[in-house]
PDB file of C-alpha atoms in Angstrom:
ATOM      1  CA  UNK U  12       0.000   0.000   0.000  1.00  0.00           C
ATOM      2  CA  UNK U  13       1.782   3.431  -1.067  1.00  0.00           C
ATOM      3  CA  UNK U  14       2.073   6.048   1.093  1.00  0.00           C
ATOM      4  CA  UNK U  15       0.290   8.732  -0.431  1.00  0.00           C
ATOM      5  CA  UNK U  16      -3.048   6.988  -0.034  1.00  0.00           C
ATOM      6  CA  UNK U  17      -3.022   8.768   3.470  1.00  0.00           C
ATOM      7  CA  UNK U  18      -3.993  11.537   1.702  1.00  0.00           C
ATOM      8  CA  UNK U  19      -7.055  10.556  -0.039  1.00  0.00           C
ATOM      9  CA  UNK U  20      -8.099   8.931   3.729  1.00  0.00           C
ATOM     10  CA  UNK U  21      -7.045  11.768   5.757  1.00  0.00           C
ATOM     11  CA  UNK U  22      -9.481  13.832   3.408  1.00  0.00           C
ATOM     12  CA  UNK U  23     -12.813  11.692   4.129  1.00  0.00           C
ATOM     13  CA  UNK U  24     -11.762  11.873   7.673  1.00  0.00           C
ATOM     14  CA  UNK U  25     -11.255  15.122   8.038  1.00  0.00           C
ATOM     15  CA  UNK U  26     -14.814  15.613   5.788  1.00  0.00           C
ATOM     16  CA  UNK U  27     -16.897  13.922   8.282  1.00  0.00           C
ATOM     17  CA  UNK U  28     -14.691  15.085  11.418  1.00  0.00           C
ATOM     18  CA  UNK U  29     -16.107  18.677  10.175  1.00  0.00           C
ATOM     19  CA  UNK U  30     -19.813  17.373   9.986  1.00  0.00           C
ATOM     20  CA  UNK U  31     -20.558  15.886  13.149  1.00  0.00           C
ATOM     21  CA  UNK U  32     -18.172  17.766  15.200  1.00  0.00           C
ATOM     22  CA  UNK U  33     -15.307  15.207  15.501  1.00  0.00           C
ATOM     23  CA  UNK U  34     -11.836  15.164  15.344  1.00  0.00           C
ATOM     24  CA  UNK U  35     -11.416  11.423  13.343  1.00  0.00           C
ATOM     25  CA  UNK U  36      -9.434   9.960  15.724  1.00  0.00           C
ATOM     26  CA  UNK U  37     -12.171   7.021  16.345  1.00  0.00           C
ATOM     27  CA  UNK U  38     -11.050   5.592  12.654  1.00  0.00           C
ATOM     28  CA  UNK U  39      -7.562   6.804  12.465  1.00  0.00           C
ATOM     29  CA  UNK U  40      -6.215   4.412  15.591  1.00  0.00           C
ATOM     30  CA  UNK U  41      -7.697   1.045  14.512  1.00  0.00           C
ATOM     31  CA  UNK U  42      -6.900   2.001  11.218  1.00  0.00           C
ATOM     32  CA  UNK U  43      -3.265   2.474  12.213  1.00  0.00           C
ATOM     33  CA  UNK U  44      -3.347  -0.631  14.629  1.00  0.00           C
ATOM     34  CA  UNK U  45      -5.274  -2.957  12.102  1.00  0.00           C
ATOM     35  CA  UNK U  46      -4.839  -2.195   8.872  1.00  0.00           C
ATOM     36  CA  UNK U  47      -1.542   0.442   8.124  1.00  0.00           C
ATOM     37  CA  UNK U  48       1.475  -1.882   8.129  1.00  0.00           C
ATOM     38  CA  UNK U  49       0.431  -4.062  11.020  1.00  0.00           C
ATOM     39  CA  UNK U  50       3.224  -4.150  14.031  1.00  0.00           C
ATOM     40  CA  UNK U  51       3.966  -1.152  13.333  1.00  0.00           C
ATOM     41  CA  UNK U  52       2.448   0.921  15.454  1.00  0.00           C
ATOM     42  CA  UNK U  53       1.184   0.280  19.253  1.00  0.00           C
ATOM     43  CA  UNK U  54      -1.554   1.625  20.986  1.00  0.00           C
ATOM     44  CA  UNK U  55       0.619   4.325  22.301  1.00  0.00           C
ATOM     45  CA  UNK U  56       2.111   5.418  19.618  1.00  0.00           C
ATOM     46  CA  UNK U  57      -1.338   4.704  17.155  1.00  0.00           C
ATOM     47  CA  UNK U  58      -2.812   7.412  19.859  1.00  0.00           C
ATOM     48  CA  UNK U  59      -0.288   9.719  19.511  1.00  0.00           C
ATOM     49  CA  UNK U  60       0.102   9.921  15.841  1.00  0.00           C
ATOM     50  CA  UNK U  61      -3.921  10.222  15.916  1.00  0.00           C
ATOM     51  CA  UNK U  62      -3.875  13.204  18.179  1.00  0.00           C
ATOM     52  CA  UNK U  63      -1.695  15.348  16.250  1.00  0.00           C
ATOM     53  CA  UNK U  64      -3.650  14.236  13.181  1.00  0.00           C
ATOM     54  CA  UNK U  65      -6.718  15.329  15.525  1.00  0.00           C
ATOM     55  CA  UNK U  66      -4.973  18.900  15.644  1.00  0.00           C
ATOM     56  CA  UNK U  67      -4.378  19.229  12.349  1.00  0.00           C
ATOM     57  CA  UNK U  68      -7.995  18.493  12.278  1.00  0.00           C
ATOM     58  CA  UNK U  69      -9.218  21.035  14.530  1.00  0.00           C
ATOM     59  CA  UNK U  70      -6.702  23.769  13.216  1.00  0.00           C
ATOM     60  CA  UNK U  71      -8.360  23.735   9.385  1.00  0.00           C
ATOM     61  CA  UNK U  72     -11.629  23.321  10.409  1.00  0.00           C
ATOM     62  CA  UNK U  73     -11.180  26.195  13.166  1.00  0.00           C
ATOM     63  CA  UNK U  74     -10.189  28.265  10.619  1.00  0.00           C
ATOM     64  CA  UNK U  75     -13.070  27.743   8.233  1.00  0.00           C
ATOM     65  CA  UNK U  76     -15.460  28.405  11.101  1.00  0.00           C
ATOM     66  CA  UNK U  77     -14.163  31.325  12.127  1.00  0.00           C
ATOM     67  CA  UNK U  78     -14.653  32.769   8.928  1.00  0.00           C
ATOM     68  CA  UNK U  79     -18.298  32.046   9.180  1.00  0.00           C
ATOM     69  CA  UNK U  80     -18.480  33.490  12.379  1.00  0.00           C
ATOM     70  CA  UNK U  81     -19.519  30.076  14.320  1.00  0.00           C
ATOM     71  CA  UNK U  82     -17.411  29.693  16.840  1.00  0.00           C
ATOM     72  CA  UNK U  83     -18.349  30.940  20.858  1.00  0.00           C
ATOM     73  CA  UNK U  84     -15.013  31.447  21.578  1.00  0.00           C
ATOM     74  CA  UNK U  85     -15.750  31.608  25.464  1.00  0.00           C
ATOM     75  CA  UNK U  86     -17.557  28.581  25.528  1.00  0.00           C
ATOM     76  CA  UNK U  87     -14.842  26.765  23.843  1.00  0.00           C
ATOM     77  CA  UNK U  88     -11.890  27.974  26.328  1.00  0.00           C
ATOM     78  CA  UNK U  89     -14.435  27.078  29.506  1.00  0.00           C
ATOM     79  CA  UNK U  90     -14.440  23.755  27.934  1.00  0.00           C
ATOM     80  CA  UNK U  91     -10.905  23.820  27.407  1.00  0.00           C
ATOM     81  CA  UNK U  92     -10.002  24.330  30.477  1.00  0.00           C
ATOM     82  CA  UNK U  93     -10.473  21.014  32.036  1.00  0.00           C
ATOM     83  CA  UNK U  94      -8.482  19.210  29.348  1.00  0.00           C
ATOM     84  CA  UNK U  95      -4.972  19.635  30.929  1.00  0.00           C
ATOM     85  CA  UNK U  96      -5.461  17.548  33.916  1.00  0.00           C
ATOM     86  CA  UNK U  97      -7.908  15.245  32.030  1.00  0.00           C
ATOM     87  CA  UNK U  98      -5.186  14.743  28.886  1.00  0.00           C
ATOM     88  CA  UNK U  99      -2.535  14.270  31.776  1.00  0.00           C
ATOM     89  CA  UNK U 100      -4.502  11.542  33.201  1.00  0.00           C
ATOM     90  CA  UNK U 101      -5.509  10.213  29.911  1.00  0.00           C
ATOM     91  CA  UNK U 102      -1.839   9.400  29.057  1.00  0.00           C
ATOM     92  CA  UNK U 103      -0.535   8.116  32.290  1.00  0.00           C
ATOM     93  CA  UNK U 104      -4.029   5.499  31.720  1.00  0.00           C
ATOM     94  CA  UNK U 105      -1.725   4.153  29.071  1.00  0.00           C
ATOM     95  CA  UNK U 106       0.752   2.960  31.141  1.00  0.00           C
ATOM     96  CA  UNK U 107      -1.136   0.286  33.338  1.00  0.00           C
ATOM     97  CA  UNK U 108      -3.949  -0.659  30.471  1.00  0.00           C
ATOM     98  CA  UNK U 109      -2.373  -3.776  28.720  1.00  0.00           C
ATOM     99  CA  UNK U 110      -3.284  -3.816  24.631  1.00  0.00           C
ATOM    100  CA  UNK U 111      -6.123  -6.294  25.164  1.00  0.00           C
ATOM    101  CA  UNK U 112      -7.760  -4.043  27.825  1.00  0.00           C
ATOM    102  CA  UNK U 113      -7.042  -1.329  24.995  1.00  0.00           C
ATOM    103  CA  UNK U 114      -8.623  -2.996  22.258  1.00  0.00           C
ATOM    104  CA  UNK U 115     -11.403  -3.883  24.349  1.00  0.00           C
ATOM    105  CA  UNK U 116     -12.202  -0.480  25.888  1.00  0.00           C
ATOM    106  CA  UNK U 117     -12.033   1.064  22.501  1.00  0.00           C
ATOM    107  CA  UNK U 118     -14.054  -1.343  21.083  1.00  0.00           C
ATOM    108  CA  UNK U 119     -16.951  -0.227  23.650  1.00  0.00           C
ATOM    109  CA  UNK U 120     -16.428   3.294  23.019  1.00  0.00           C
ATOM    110  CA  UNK U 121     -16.964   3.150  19.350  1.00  0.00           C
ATOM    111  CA  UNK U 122     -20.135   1.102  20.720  1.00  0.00           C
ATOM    112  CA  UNK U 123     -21.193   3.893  22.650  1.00  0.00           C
ATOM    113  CA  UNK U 124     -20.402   6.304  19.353  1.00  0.00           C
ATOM    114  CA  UNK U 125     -22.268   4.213  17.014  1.00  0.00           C
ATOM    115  CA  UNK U 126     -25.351   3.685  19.251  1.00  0.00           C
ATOM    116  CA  UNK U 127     -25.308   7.142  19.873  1.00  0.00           C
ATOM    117  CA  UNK U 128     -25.598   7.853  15.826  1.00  0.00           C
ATOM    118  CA  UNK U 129     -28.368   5.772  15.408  1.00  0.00           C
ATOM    119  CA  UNK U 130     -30.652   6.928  18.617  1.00  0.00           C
ATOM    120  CA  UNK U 131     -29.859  10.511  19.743  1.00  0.00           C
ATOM    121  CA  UNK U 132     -31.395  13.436  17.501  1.00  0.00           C
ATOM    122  CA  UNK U 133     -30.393  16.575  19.228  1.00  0.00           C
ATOM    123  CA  UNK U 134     -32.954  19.259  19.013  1.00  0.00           C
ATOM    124  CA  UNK U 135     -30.967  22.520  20.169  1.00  0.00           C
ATOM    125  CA  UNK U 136     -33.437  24.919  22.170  1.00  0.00           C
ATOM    126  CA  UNK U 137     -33.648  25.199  26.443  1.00  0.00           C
ATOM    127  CA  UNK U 138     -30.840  23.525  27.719  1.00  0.00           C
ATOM    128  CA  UNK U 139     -30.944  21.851  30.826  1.00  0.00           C
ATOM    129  CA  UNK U 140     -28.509  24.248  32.866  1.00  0.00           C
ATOM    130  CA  UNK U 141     -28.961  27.851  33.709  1.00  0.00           C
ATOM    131  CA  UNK U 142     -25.868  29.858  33.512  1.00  0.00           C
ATOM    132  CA  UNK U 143     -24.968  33.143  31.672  1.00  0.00           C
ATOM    133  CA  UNK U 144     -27.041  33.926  28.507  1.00  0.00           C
ATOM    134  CA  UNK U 145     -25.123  34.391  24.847  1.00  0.00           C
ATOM    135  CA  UNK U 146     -25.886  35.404  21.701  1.00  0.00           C
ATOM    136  CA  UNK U 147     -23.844  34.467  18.574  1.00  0.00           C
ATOM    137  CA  UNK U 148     -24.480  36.001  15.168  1.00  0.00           C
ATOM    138  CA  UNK U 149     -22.456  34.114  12.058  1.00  0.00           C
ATOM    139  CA  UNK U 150     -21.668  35.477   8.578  1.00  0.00           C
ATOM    140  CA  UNK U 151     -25.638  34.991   7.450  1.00  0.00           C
ATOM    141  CA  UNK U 152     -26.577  37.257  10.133  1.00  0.00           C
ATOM    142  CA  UNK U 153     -28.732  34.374  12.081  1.00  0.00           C
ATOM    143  CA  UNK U 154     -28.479  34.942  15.722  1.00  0.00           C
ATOM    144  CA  UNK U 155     -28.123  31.965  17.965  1.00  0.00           C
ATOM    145  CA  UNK U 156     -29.105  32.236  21.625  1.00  0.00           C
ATOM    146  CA  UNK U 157     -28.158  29.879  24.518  1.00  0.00           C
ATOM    147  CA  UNK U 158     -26.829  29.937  28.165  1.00  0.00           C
ATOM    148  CA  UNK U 159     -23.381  29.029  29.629  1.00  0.00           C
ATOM    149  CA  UNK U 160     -22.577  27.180  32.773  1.00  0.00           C
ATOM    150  CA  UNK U 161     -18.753  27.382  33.092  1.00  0.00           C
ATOM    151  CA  UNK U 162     -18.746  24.775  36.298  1.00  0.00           C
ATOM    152  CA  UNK U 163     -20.287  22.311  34.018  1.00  0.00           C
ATOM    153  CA  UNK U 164     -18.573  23.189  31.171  1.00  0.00           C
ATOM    154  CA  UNK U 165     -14.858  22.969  32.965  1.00  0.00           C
ATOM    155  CA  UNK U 166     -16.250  19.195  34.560  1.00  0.00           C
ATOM    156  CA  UNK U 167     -17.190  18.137  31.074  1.00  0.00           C
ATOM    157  CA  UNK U 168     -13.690  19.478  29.518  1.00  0.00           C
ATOM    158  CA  UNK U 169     -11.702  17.111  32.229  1.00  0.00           C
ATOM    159  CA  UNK U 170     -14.213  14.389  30.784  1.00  0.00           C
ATOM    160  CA  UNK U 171     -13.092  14.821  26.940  1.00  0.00           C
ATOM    161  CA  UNK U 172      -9.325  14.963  28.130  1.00  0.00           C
ATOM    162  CA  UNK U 173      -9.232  12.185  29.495  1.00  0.00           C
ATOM    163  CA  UNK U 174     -11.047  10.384  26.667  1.00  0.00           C
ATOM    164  CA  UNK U 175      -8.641  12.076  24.582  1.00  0.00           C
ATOM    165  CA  UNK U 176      -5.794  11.352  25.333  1.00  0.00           C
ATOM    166  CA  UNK U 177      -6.268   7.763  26.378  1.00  0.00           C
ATOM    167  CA  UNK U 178      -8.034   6.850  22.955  1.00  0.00           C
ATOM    168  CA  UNK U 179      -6.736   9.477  20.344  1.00  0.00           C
ATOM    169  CA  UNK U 180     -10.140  11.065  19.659  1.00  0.00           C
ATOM    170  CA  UNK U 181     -11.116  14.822  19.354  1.00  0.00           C
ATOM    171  CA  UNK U 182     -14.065  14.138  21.858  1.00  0.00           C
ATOM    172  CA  UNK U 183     -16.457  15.768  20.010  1.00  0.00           C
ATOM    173  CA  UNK U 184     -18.970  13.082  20.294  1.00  0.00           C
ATOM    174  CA  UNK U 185     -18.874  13.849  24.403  1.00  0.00           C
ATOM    175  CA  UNK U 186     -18.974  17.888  23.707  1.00  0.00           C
ATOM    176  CA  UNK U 187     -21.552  18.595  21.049  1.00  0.00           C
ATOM    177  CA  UNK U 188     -24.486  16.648  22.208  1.00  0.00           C
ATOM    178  CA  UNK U 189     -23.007  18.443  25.735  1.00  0.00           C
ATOM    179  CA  UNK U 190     -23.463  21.899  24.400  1.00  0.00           C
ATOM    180  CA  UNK U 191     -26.541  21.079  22.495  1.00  0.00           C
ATOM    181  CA  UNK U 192     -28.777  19.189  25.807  1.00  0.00           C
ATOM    182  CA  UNK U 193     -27.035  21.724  28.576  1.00  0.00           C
ATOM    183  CA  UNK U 194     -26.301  24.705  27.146  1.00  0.00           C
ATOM    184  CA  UNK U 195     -29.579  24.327  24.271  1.00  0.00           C
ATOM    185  CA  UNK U 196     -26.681  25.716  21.622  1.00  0.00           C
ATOM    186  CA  UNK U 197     -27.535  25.416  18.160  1.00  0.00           C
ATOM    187  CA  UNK U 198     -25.566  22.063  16.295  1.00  0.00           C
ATOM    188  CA  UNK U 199     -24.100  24.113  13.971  1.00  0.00           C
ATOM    189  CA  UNK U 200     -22.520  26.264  16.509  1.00  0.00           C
ATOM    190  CA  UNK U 201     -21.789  23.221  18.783  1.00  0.00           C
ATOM    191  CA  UNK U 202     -19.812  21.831  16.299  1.00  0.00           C
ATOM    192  CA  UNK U 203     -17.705  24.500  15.465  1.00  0.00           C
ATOM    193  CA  UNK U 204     -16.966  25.165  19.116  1.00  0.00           C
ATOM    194  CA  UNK U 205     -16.167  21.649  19.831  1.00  0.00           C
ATOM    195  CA  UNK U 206     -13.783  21.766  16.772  1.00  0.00           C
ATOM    196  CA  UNK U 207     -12.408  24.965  18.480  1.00  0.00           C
ATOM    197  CA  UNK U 208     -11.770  23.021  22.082  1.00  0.00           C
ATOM    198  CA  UNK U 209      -9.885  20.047  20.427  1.00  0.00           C
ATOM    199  CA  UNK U 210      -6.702  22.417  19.188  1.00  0.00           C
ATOM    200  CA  UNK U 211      -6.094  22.355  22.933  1.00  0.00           C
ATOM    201  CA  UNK U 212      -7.523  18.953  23.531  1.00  0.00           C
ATOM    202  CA  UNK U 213      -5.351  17.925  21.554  1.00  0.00           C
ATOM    203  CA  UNK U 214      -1.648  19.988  22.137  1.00  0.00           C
ATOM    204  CA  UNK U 215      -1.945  18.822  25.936  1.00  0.00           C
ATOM    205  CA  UNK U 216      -2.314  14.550  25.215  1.00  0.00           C
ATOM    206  CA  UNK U 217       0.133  15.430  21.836  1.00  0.00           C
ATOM    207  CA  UNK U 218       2.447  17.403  24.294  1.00  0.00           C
ATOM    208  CA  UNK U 219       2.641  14.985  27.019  1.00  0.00           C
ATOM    209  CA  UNK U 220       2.839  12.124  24.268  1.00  0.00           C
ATOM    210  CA  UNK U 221       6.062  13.928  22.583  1.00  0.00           C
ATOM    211  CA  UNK U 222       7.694  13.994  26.167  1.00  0.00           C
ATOM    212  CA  UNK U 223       7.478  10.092  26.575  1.00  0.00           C
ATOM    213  CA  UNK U 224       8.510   9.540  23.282  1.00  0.00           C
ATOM    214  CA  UNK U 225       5.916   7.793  21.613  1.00  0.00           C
ATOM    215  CA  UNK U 226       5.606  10.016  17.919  1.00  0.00           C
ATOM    216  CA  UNK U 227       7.514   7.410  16.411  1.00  0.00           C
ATOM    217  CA  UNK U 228       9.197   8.689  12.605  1.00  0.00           C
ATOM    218  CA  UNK U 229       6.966   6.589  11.459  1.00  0.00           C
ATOM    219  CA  UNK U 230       4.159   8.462  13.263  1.00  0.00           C
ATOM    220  CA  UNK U 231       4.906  12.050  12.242  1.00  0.00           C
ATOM    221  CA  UNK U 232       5.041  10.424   8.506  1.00  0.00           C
ATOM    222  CA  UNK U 233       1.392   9.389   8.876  1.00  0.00           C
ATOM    223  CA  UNK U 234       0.918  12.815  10.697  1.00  0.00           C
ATOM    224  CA  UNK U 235       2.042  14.669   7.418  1.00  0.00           C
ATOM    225  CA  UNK U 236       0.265  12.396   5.148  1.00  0.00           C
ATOM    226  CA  UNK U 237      -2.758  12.178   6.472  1.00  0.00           C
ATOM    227  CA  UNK U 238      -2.964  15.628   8.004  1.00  0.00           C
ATOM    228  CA  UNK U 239      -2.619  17.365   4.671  1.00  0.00           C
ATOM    229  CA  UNK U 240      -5.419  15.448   3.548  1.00  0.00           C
ATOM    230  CA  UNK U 241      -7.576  16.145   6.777  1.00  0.00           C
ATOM    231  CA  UNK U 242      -6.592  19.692   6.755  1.00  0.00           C
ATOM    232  CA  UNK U 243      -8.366  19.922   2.777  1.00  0.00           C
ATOM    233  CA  UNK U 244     -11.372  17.390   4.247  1.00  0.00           C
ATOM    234  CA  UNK U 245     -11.945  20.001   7.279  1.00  0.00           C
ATOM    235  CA  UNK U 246     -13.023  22.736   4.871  1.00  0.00           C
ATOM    236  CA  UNK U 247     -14.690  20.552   2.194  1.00  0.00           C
ATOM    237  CA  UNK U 248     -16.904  19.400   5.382  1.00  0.00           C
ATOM    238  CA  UNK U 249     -17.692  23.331   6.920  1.00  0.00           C
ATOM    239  CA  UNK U 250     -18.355  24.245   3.402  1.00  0.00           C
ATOM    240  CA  UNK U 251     -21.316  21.648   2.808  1.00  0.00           C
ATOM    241  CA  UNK U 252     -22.420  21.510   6.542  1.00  0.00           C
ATOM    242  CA  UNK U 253     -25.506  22.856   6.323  1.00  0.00           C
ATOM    243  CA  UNK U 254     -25.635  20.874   2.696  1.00  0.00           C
ATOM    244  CA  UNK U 255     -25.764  17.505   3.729  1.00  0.00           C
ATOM    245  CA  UNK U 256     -28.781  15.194   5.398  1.00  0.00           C
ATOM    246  CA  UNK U 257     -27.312  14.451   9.061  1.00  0.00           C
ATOM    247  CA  UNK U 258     -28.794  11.289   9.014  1.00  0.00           C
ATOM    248  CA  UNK U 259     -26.905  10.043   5.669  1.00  0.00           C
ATOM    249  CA  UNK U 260     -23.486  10.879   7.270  1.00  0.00           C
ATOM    250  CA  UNK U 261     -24.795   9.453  10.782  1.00  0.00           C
ATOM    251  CA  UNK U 262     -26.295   5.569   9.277  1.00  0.00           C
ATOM    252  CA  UNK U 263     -22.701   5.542   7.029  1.00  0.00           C
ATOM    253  CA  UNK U 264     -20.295   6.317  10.003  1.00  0.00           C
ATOM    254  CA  UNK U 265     -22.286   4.260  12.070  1.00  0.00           C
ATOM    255  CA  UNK U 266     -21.914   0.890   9.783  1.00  0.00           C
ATOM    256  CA  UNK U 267     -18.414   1.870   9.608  1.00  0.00           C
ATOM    257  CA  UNK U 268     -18.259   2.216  13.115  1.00  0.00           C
ATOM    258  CA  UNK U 269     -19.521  -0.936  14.123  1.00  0.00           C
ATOM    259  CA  UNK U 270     -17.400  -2.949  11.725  1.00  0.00           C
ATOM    260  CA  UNK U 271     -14.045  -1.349  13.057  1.00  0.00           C
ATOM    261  CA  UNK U 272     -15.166  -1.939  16.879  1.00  0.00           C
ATOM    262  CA  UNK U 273     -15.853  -5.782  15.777  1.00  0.00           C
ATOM    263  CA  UNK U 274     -12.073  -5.837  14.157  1.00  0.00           C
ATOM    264  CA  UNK U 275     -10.573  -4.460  17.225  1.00  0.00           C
ATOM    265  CA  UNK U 276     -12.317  -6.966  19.988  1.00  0.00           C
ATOM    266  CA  UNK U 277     -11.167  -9.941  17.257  1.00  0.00           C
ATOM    267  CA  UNK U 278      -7.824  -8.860  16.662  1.00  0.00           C
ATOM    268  CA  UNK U 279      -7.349  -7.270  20.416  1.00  0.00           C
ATOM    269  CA  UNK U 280      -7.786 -10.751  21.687  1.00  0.00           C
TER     270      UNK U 280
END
């Protein structure tokens, strides 16, 4: 398998990363432990490669956001904030999970992801928690009104560190249907946020994974690869956001889901 397919891959992920609010990290470690050279890569390393793949990610479609004017800035750093000591711990988890605990804890959180595909349909509106009110208004002039709770918001933020780090994800699956249910923001603002939270989701766990030395060479060459292709995918996907039926891209990345969690519990032992 050449190299350069990376790029064509990195590009879908990065697509549908920009959709749903994800940073493509749920496909790009199995794919890296299962399928990309096999032996090549170990769950630390597949993680780490994944989270700087995840930045690259977050970076392009950050950008493309901002220029539409959809990102609550605020929001996204109150979220932030909890990731350092949640990407910490999310790491250090690495070091006492053996790679048939791995497989099989990934294996239930892509579970978890697909399931939650299928069966949630957020409806942004009230949220749940009282806390400061906001008003956003993007590049079409719509105005989009919701409330923050920073407590909840900085709790939540230690959540998606932690799953993070430990798994290679973006976390956007824990922080958009967050923002949607508690905070009633709109998905398409949700989205854009939670792509906003990963670039430092995602320099703490890539930080802390530099420091122990597990970006392999190989690694940052998958990190290029792949990244330039995400980075293109990321702007594709804000482009045709508001484009595309969510359920399409939700029943497709749910089949695909479900087949990679069944690879990892076979092949994690």
């Amino acid at each position: 398998m050449s190299d350069l397919v990376l790029v064509p891959i990195g590009v879908a992920v990065g697509l549908v990363g920009a959709l749903i609010g994800v940073g493509g990290g749920f496909f790009v470690v199995p794919f890296l432990l299962r399928v990309w050279k096999p032996g090549t890569f170990t769950p630390e390393t597949a993680t780490a490669s994944s989270l700087g793949i995840v930045l690259v990610s977050a970076l392009s479609g950050t950008w493309a956001n901002a220029r539409r004017k959809r990102i609550d800035v605020r929001m996204g750093l109150v979220l932030a904030a909890g990731t350092l000591p949640g990407a910490w711990v999310g790491r250090r988890l690495h070091q006492i999970l053996s790679d048939r605990a791995f497989a099989w804890s990934f294996a239930a959180l892509l579970t978890a992801v697909a399931l939650y595909l299928v069966l949630v349909k957020l409806k942004p509106g009230k949220g749940l928690l009282r806390g400061t009110s906001r008003e956003l208004v993007d590049s079409d002039g719509q105005a989009h009104r919701y409330e923050l709770n920073a407590a909840a918001g900085v709790i939540s933020g230690t959540l998606v560190g932690v799953v993070s780090s430990l798994f290679g994800v973006g976390g956007g699956l824990i922080l958009v249907p967050f923002m949607v249910v508690a905070y009633g923001a709109p998905t398409v603002v949700a989205t854009a946020t939670s792509q906003f939270a990963f670039i430092f989701t995602s320099l703490v766990g890539l930080g802390v994974s530099l420091i122990d030395g597990h970006l392999t060479p190989e690694g940052w060459k998958v990190v290029g690869l792949m990244g330039l292709g995400v980075a293109l995918g990321a702007q594709i996907g804000v482009a045709i956001a508001k484009k595309v039926p969510e359920r399409v891209v939700r029943g497709i990345l749910a089949a695909v889901i479900v087949g990679v969690a069944v690879s990892m519990v076979r092949k994690g032992g």
